[in-house]
Coordinates of C-alpha atoms in Angstrom, one line a residue:
M24 CA 98.1 -1.8 53.7
K25 CA 100.5 -2.4 50.8
Y26 CA 98.7 -4.9 48.5
Q27 CA 98.7 -5.4 44.7
A28 CA 96.6 -8.3 43.4
P29 CA 98.4 -10.6 40.9
A30 CA 97.8 -9.9 37.3
W31 CA 96.4 -13.4 36.7
L32 CA 93.5 -12.8 39.1
P33 CA 91.7 -9.5 38.3
G34 CA 88.5 -8.2 39.8
G35 CA 86.8 -8.4 43.2
H36 CA 84.8 -11.6 42.4
A37 CA 87.9 -13.5 41.3
Q38 CA 89.8 -12.3 44.3
T39 CA 87.0 -13.5 46.5
I40 CA 86.1 -16.9 45.0
W41 CA 89.6 -18.2 43.9
P42 CA 91.2 -17.8 47.4
A43 CA 88.3 -19.6 49.1
F44 CA 88.8 -22.7 47.1
F45 CA 92.2 -22.9 45.5
A46 CA 94.9 -20.7 47.0
R47 CA 97.3 -22.0 49.6
S48 CA 96.1 -21.0 53.1
S49 CA 98.3 -23.0 55.5
E50 CA 102.0 -24.0 55.7
A51 CA 103.4 -27.5 56.4
P52 CA 103.2 -29.1 58.9
A53 CA 99.4 -29.4 59.0
L54 CA 97.7 -27.3 61.7
Q55 CA 96.6 -29.4 64.7
F56 CA 93.9 -27.6 66.7
R57 CA 93.0 -28.6 70.3
R58 CA 89.2 -28.2 70.9
E59 CA 87.6 -27.1 74.1
R60 CA 83.9 -26.9 74.8
W61 CA 82.7 -24.0 76.9
L62 CA 79.3 -23.9 78.6
T63 CA 77.7 -20.5 78.2
P64 CA 75.8 -18.6 80.9
D65 CA 72.5 -19.5 79.2
A66 CA 73.1 -23.3 79.4
D67 CA 74.3 -23.6 75.8
F68 CA 77.8 -24.2 74.5
I69 CA 80.5 -23.0 72.1
D70 CA 83.5 -24.9 70.8
V71 CA 86.9 -23.1 70.8
D72 CA 89.8 -24.4 68.7
W73 CA 93.2 -23.7 70.1
L74 CA 96.6 -23.6 68.4
D75 CA 99.3 -23.8 71.0
P76 CA 102.5 -21.8 70.3
V77 CA 105.5 -23.7 68.8
L78 CA 108.5 -22.4 70.7
P79 CA 112.1 -22.7 69.4
T80 CA 114.1 -25.3 71.1
S81 CA 116.2 -22.6 72.8
Q82 CA 113.1 -21.1 74.4
A83 CA 111.2 -24.4 75.2
S84 CA 113.6 -25.2 78.0
T85 CA 112.9 -21.9 79.7
A86 CA 109.2 -21.7 78.9
Q87 CA 108.2 -22.2 82.5
S88 CA 109.9 -19.0 83.6
S89 CA 109.5 -16.9 80.4
P90 CA 106.5 -14.6 79.8
K91 CA 103.7 -16.2 77.8
P92 CA 103.7 -15.4 74.1
P93 CA 100.8 -13.4 72.8
L94 CA 97.4 -14.9 72.2
L95 CA 95.5 -14.0 69.0
V96 CA 91.7 -14.5 69.3
L97 CA 90.2 -14.9 65.9
F98 CA 86.5 -14.6 65.2
H99 CA 85.4 -16.2 61.9
G100 CA 82.8 -14.9 59.4
L101 CA 79.3 -15.9 58.5
E102 CA 79.1 -19.7 58.5
G103 CA 82.8 -19.9 59.0
S104 CA 84.9 -22.2 61.2
S105 CA 88.5 -23.0 62.0
Q106 CA 88.7 -24.7 58.6
S107 CA 87.9 -21.5 56.7
H108 CA 90.6 -20.3 54.4
S109 CA 91.1 -17.1 56.3
S110 CA 91.2 -19.0 59.6
Q111 CA 93.9 -21.3 58.3
A112 CA 96.0 -18.4 57.0
F113 CA 95.8 -16.5 60.2
A114 CA 96.6 -19.6 62.2
S115 CA 99.7 -20.3 60.0
V116 CA 100.9 -16.7 60.4
A117 CA 100.3 -16.8 64.2
R118 CA 102.2 -20.1 64.5
A119 CA 105.1 -18.7 62.5
R120 CA 105.3 -15.8 65.0
G121 CA 105.3 -18.1 68.0
W122 CA 101.9 -16.9 69.1
A123 CA 99.0 -18.9 70.5
L124 CA 95.7 -18.7 68.7
A125 CA 92.1 -19.3 69.9
L126 CA 89.3 -19.6 67.4
P127 CA 85.9 -19.5 69.1
H128 CA 83.1 -20.9 66.9
F129 CA 79.9 -18.9 66.9
R130 CA 76.9 -21.0 68.0
G131 CA 76.1 -23.8 65.6
C132 CA 79.3 -23.3 63.5
S133 CA 81.6 -26.0 65.0
G134 CA 79.8 -29.0 63.3
E135 CA 77.2 -29.5 66.0
L136 CA 74.0 -27.6 66.5
N137 CA 73.8 -25.5 69.6
L138 CA 71.1 -26.0 72.1
A139 CA 69.5 -22.6 72.9
P140 CA 66.7 -21.0 70.8
R141 CA 69.2 -18.6 69.2
A142 CA 72.2 -18.6 66.8
Y143 CA 74.6 -15.7 66.3
H144 CA 74.6 -12.4 64.6
S145 CA 76.7 -9.4 63.4
G146 CA 76.2 -7.3 66.5
D147 CA 76.6 -9.9 69.2
F148 CA 79.0 -7.9 71.4
E149 CA 77.8 -9.5 74.6
E150 CA 78.9 -12.9 73.3
I151 CA 82.2 -11.4 72.1
G152 CA 82.8 -9.9 75.5
W153 CA 82.1 -13.1 77.3
I154 CA 84.4 -15.1 75.0
L155 CA 87.3 -12.6 75.3
A156 CA 87.0 -12.4 79.1
R157 CA 87.2 -16.2 79.4
C158 CA 90.1 -16.3 77.0
K159 CA 91.9 -13.7 79.0
A160 CA 91.3 -15.6 82.3
S161 CA 92.3 -19.0 81.0
Y162 CA 95.4 -17.9 79.0
G163 CA 96.8 -15.2 81.2
G164 CA 99.2 -13.6 78.7
P165 CA 98.9 -10.6 76.5
M166 CA 96.0 -10.8 74.1
I167 CA 95.0 -9.3 70.7
A168 CA 91.9 -10.0 68.7
A169 CA 90.8 -10.0 65.0
G170 CA 87.5 -10.7 63.3
V171 CA 86.8 -11.7 59.7
S172 CA 83.7 -10.2 58.0
L173 CA 80.7 -10.8 60.4
G174 CA 83.1 -11.6 63.3
G175 CA 85.0 -8.4 62.7
N176 CA 81.8 -6.2 62.9
A177 CA 80.8 -8.0 66.1
L178 CA 84.3 -7.4 67.6
L179 CA 84.2 -3.7 66.7
R180 CA 80.8 -3.5 68.4
W181 CA 82.3 -5.0 71.5
A182 CA 85.1 -2.4 71.5
E183 CA 82.6 0.4 70.9
E184 CA 80.4 -0.7 73.8
S185 CA 83.3 -1.3 76.1
G186 CA 85.1 2.0 75.5
A187 CA 88.2 2.5 77.7
A188 CA 87.4 -0.7 79.6
A189 CA 88.4 -2.8 76.5
A190 CA 92.1 -2.2 77.3
A191 CA 91.9 -4.4 80.3
T192 CA 91.2 -7.4 78.0
V193 CA 93.0 -6.8 74.7
Q194 CA 95.8 -4.6 73.5
A195 CA 94.3 -4.1 70.0
V196 CA 91.6 -5.3 67.6
C197 CA 91.2 -5.7 63.9
A198 CA 88.2 -6.1 61.6
I199 CA 88.9 -7.7 58.2
C200 CA 86.4 -7.1 55.3
S201 CA 83.7 -6.5 57.8
P202 CA 80.2 -5.1 56.8
V203 CA 80.4 -2.2 59.2
D204 CA 77.3 -0.8 57.3
L205 CA 75.1 -3.8 57.4
A206 CA 72.2 -2.2 55.4
A207 CA 74.5 -1.3 52.5
A208 CA 76.2 -4.8 52.6
G209 CA 72.9 -6.6 53.0
H210 CA 71.3 -4.9 50.0
A211 CA 74.5 -5.4 47.9
I212 CA 74.7 -9.1 48.5
G213 CA 71.0 -9.4 47.5
R214 CA 71.5 -8.1 44.0
G215 CA 72.7 -9.4 40.6
F216 CA 75.7 -11.8 40.6
N217 CA 76.0 -11.5 44.4
R218 CA 72.5 -12.9 44.8
L219 CA 73.0 -15.7 42.3
V220 CA 76.3 -16.9 43.9
Y221 CA 77.0 -15.7 47.4
T222 CA 73.4 -15.4 48.7
R223 CA 72.6 -18.9 47.5
M224 CA 75.8 -20.3 49.0
F225 CA 75.0 -18.8 52.4
L226 CA 71.4 -19.9 52.4
R227 CA 72.3 -23.4 51.5
S228 CA 74.0 -23.6 54.9
M229 CA 71.9 -21.3 57.0
V230 CA 68.4 -22.5 56.1
P231 CA 68.9 -26.2 57.0
K232 CA 70.5 -25.2 60.3
A233 CA 67.6 -22.9 61.0
L234 CA 65.1 -25.6 60.3
H235 CA 67.0 -28.0 62.6
K236 CA 66.7 -25.2 65.2
L237 CA 63.0 -25.2 64.6
A238 CA 62.9 -28.9 65.2
Q239 CA 64.7 -28.4 68.5
H240 CA 62.2 -25.6 69.5
P241 CA 58.9 -26.0 67.7
G242 CA 57.0 -22.8 67.0
L243 CA 60.2 -20.7 67.2
F244 CA 59.5 -19.2 63.7
D245 CA 57.5 -19.9 60.5
G246 CA 59.3 -22.7 58.8
E247 CA 57.4 -22.5 55.5
R248 CA 58.2 -18.8 55.1
L249 CA 61.9 -19.5 56.0
R250 CA 62.1 -22.2 53.3
A251 CA 60.9 -19.6 50.8
A252 CA 63.5 -17.0 51.8
K253 CA 65.3 -15.8 48.7
N254 CA 67.9 -13.4 50.3
L255 CA 69.5 -12.5 53.5
Y256 CA 67.1 -9.7 54.1
E257 CA 64.2 -12.2 54.3
F258 CA 66.2 -14.7 56.3
D259 CA 67.2 -12.1 58.9
N260 CA 63.6 -10.8 59.1
L261 CA 62.3 -14.3 59.8
F262 CA 65.1 -15.8 61.9
T263 CA 68.1 -13.6 62.9
A264 CA 66.2 -10.5 64.0
P265 CA 63.4 -12.0 66.1
L266 CA 65.6 -14.7 67.7
H267 CA 68.1 -12.1 69.0
G268 CA 65.8 -9.3 70.2
F269 CA 65.5 -7.1 67.1
R270 CA 62.1 -5.9 65.7
S271 CA 63.0 -6.5 62.1
T272 CA 65.8 -6.7 59.6
E273 CA 66.1 -2.9 59.4
D274 CA 66.3 -2.7 63.2
Y275 CA 68.9 -5.4 63.3
W276 CA 71.0 -3.9 60.5
Q277 CA 70.9 -0.4 62.1
R278 CA 71.6 -1.4 65.7
A279 CA 74.3 -4.0 64.9
S280 CA 76.3 -1.9 62.4
A281 CA 79.7 -0.8 63.7
K282 CA 80.3 2.2 61.4
P283 CA 78.1 4.7 63.3
H284 CA 80.0 4.1 66.6
L285 CA 83.6 3.9 65.5
R286 CA 84.5 7.1 67.4
D287 CA 83.6 5.4 70.7
I288 CA 86.5 3.0 70.4
R289 CA 89.3 3.7 72.9
I290 CA 91.9 1.0 72.0
P291 CA 93.9 0.7 68.8
A292 CA 91.6 -0.7 66.2
L293 CA 92.3 -1.5 62.5
V294 CA 89.5 -1.6 60.0
L295 CA 90.6 -3.2 56.7
N296 CA 88.3 -3.3 53.7
A297 CA 89.2 -3.7 50.0
A298 CA 87.5 -1.2 47.8
N299 CA 86.5 -3.9 45.3
D300 CA 84.8 -6.2 47.9
P301 CA 81.6 -7.5 46.3
F302 CA 79.9 -7.7 49.7
V303 CA 80.9 -4.3 51.1
P304 CA 80.4 -1.5 48.6
A305 CA 83.2 1.1 48.6
H306 CA 80.6 3.9 49.0
C307 CA 79.7 2.7 52.4
L308 CA 83.2 2.4 53.8
P309 CA 84.1 4.6 56.8
T310 CA 86.1 7.7 56.3
A311 CA 88.5 9.4 58.7
A312 CA 85.7 11.6 59.9
D313 CA 83.8 8.4 61.0
A314 CA 86.8 6.7 62.5
G315 CA 88.1 8.7 65.4
P316 CA 91.6 8.9 66.8
H317 CA 92.0 5.3 67.9
V318 CA 90.9 3.7 64.5
T319 CA 93.2 3.1 61.6
L320 CA 91.6 2.6 58.2
W321 CA 93.2 0.4 55.5
Q322 CA 91.3 0.5 52.2
P323 CA 93.4 -1.0 49.4
A324 CA 91.9 -0.8 45.9
Q325 CA 92.0 -4.6 45.5
G326 CA 91.7 -7.8 47.5
G327 CA 88.0 -8.8 47.2
H328 CA 86.2 -10.2 50.2
V329 CA 88.7 -11.8 52.6
G330 CA 90.8 -12.8 49.6
F331 CA 94.0 -10.8 49.1
P332 CA 95.8 -13.6 47.1
Q333 CA 99.4 -13.2 46.2
G334 CA 102.1 -15.0 44.2
R335 CA 102.0 -17.3 41.2
P336 CA 99.0 -19.6 40.6
P337 CA 97.4 -21.0 42.7
G338 CA 98.6 -18.2 44.9
H339 CA 98.8 -18.0 48.7
L340 CA 96.9 -16.0 51.4
F341 CA 99.6 -15.0 53.8
A342 CA 100.2 -11.4 52.7
M343 CA 97.1 -9.9 54.4
P344 CA 97.4 -11.9 57.7
E345 CA 101.1 -11.0 58.0
Q346 CA 100.4 -7.3 57.6
V347 CA 97.5 -7.4 60.0
C348 CA 99.5 -9.4 62.6
Q349 CA 102.4 -6.9 62.2
W350 CA 100.0 -4.1 62.9
L351 CA 98.5 -5.8 66.0
A352 CA 102.0 -6.6 67.3
Q353 CA 102.8 -2.9 67.6
S354 CA 100.4 -2.7 70.6
L355 CA 101.9 -5.7 72.4
P356 CA 104.0 -5.2 75.5

């Protein structure tokens, strides 16, 4: 990836925080998503936001007989949604290319609490597989997929578990700023400035949702201990791990991490991580020896965590999605 951060926004923290709040992430006209609610096999639901392709006038008249444009399925990050800055930027780039976009919300992330005694997690490849299969069946055209942070790790885990069979569903996948070594990332976000800023931000959202889940399903976990959780390690130990079949945080982080299984991927896969990402330390990033022949590694020196701002203040966020989409397009028919 060719990326140089603007001089006015130096450092990984600035390149993470500023884009999330101030940089331009969508182009006019405003994005208008169409929401669908899908019932899951376990009697729960997820909400999927669709952005239909905008065809040029010359193509619109022949749209019935023309092949469908590609569909980009985008999986958001921890506590994200279709309104996240990265989601908006990818949606804008997809629309500019004439692609359709589907953004499935992980359970509980669409603005309404899900029903089942579970939420979502970084290694939820079964859920990813079910969503992708349904997108493929309902859309019917060529499909590619990308995931941001947590969503990217889960997407890679699906590709790893699926092996060669993944090619029947998608042409290529990409993980953006994903914590492919969950233990390294989990410990990093629990220290110093990361703990004071990012951990507190995530827990402000995650703890109340978990407590609402406890009200739905009394006795599901120890609410008092969860209220006292000071970091993601403790939260995962009390909530994420036991609700999703893991013995502990260590077991969850080990089994859900994508890095140890990258060589099992059999479709084109791009793994993009900035070396100055505050959440994902550079020392834990995969090397060519980890990756295998189907995986491409992009590890620019700058960019922060899902930031990659560009241009004059306040900056914009289209440079990274444009390069990712260009890479994904190479695998389309």
